CSV table of C-alpha atoms in Angstrom, one decimal:
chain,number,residue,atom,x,y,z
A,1,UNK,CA,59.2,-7.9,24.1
A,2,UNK,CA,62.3,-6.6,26.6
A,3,UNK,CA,61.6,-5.4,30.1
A,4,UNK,CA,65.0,-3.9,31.7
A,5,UNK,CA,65.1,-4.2,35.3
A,6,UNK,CA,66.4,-0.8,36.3
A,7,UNK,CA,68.1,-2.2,39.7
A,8,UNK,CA,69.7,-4.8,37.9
A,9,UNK,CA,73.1,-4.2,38.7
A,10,UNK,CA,73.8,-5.1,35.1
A,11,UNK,CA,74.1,-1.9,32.6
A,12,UNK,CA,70.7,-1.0,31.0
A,13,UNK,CA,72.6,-2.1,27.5
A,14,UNK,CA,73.5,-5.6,28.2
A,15,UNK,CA,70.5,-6.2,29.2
A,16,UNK,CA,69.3,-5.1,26.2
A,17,UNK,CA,71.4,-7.2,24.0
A,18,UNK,CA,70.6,-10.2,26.7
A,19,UNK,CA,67.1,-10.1,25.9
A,20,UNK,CA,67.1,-9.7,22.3
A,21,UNK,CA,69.8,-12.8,22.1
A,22,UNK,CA,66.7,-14.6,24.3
A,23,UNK,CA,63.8,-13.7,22.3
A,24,UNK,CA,65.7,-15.0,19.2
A,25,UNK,CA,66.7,-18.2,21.5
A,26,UNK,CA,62.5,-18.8,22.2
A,27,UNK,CA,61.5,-18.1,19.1
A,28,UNK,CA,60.0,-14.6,19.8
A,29,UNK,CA,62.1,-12.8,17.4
A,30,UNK,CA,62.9,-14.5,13.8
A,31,UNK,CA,65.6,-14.3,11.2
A,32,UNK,CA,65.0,-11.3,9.2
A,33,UNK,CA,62.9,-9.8,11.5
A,34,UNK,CA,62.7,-6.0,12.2
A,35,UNK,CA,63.3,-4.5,15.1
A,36,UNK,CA,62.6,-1.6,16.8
A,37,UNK,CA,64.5,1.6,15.9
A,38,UNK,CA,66.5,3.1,18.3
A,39,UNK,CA,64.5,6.0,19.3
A,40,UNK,CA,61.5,3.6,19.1
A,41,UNK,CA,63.2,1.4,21.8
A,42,UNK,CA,64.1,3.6,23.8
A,43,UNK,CA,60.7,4.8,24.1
A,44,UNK,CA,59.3,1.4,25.0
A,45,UNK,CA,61.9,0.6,27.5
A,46,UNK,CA,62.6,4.0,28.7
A,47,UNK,CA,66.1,3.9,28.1
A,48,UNK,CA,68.5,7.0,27.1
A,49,UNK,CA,69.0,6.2,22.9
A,50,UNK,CA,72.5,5.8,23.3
A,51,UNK,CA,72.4,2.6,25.6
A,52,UNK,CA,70.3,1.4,23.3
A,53,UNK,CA,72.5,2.4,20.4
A,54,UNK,CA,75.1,1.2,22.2
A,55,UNK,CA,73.5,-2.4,22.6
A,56,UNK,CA,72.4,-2.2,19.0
A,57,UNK,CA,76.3,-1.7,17.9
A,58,UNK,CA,77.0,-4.8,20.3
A,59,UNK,CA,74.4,-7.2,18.9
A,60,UNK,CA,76.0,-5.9,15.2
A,61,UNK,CA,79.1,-6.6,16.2
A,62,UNK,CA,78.3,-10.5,17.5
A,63,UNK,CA,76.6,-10.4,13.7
A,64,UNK,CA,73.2,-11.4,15.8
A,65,UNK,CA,71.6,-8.2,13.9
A,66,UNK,CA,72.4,-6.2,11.1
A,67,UNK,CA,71.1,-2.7,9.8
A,68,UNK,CA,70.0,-1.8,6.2
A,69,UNK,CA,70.6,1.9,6.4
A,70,UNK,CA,67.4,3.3,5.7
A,71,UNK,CA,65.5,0.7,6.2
A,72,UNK,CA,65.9,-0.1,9.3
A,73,UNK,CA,67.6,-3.4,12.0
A,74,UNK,CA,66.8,-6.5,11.7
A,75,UNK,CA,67.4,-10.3,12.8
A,76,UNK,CA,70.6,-11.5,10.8
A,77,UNK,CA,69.6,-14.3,8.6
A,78,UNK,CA,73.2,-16.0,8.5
A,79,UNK,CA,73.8,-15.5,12.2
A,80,UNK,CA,75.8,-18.5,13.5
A,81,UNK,CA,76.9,-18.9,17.0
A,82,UNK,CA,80.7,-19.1,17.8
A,83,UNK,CA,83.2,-20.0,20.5
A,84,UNK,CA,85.0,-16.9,22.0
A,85,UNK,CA,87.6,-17.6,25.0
A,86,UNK,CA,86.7,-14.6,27.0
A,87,UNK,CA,82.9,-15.5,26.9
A,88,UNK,CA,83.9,-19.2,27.4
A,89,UNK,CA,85.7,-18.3,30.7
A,90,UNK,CA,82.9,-15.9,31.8
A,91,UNK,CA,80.5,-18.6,31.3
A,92,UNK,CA,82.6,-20.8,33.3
A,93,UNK,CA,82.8,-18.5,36.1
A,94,UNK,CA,79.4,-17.9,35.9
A,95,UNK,CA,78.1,-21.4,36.4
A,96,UNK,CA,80.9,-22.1,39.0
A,97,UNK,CA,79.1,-18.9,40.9
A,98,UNK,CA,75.5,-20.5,40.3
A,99,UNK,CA,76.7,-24.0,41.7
A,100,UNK,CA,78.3,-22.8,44.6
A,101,UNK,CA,75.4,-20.9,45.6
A,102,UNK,CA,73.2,-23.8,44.8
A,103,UNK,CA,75.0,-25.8,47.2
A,104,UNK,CA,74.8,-23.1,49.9
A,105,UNK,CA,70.6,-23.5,49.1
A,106,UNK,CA,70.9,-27.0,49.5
A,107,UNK,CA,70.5,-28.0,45.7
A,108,UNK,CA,72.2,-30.9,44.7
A,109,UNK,CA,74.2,-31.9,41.8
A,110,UNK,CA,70.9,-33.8,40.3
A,111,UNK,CA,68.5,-31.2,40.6
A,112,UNK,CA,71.4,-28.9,39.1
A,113,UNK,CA,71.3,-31.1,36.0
A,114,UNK,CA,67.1,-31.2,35.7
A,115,UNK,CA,67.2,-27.6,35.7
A,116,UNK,CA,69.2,-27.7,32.7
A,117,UNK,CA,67.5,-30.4,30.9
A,118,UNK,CA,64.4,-28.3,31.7
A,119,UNK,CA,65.6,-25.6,29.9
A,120,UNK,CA,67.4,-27.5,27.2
A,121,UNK,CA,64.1,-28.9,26.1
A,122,UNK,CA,62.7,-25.5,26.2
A,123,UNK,CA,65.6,-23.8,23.6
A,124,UNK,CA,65.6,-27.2,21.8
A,125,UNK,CA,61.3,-26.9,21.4
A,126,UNK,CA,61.8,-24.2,20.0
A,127,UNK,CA,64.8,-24.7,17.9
A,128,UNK,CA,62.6,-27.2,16.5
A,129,UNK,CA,59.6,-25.0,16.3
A,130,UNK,CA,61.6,-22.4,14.3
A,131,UNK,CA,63.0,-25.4,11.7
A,132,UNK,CA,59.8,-26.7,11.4
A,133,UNK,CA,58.1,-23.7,10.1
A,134,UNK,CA,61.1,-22.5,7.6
A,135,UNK,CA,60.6,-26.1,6.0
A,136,UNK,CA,57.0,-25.1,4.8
């Protein structure tokens, strides 16, 4: 379900919250599904349980999980995406990053642009995957 890439230069815990955001993008994870518990994670991953703690608390606080106490974490059910500036501006520089090194590979505005159809239809599969089986 989540494989950390421990020379990522990105912490352990963002990664964490990265992947889980992703397997709820593909279609992997679910609304109102459970997740691992901390210690469980940890274990799988090999990861101290407080970066995984610490990821938990992140993906609680952007309301993309939520824990029952007692009965464990699991996929919100009323998540809904929302504009934040800072994230909008780290996106921004984020892309502008990709692009530039694009160009420096040789890659093209065009090409740029079917990569991200490529993975638009990809999400938006399984977007429709996901409301396709809720409306049986």
């Amino acid at each position: 379900m989540i494989n950390i890439d421990s020379r990522s230069a990105t912490p352990i815990y963002k990664q964490i919250v990265e992947k889980v955001k992703e397997n709820i993008l593909t279609g992997l994870l679910r609304p109102g599904d459970k997740l691992p518990s901390v210690r469980e994670m940890s274990s799988r991953i090999t990861a101290n349980p407080n970066t995984v703690s610490r990821a938990y608390i992140e993906l609680e606080r952007q309301k993309v999980i939520e824990t029952i106490r007692g009965k464990g974490t699991y996929v919100s059910l009323d998540y809904e995406p929302k504009m934040e500036e800072d994230k909008m501006n780290r996106l921004k520089k984020e892309l502008k990053n990709i692009i530039i090194e694009a160009y420096y590979m040789g890659i093209g505005k065009k090409e740029i642009m079917e990569f991200m159809d490529d993975i638009y239809k990809t999400v938006d599969n399984q977007d429709s995957i996901i409301n396709r089986d809720d409306k049986r």
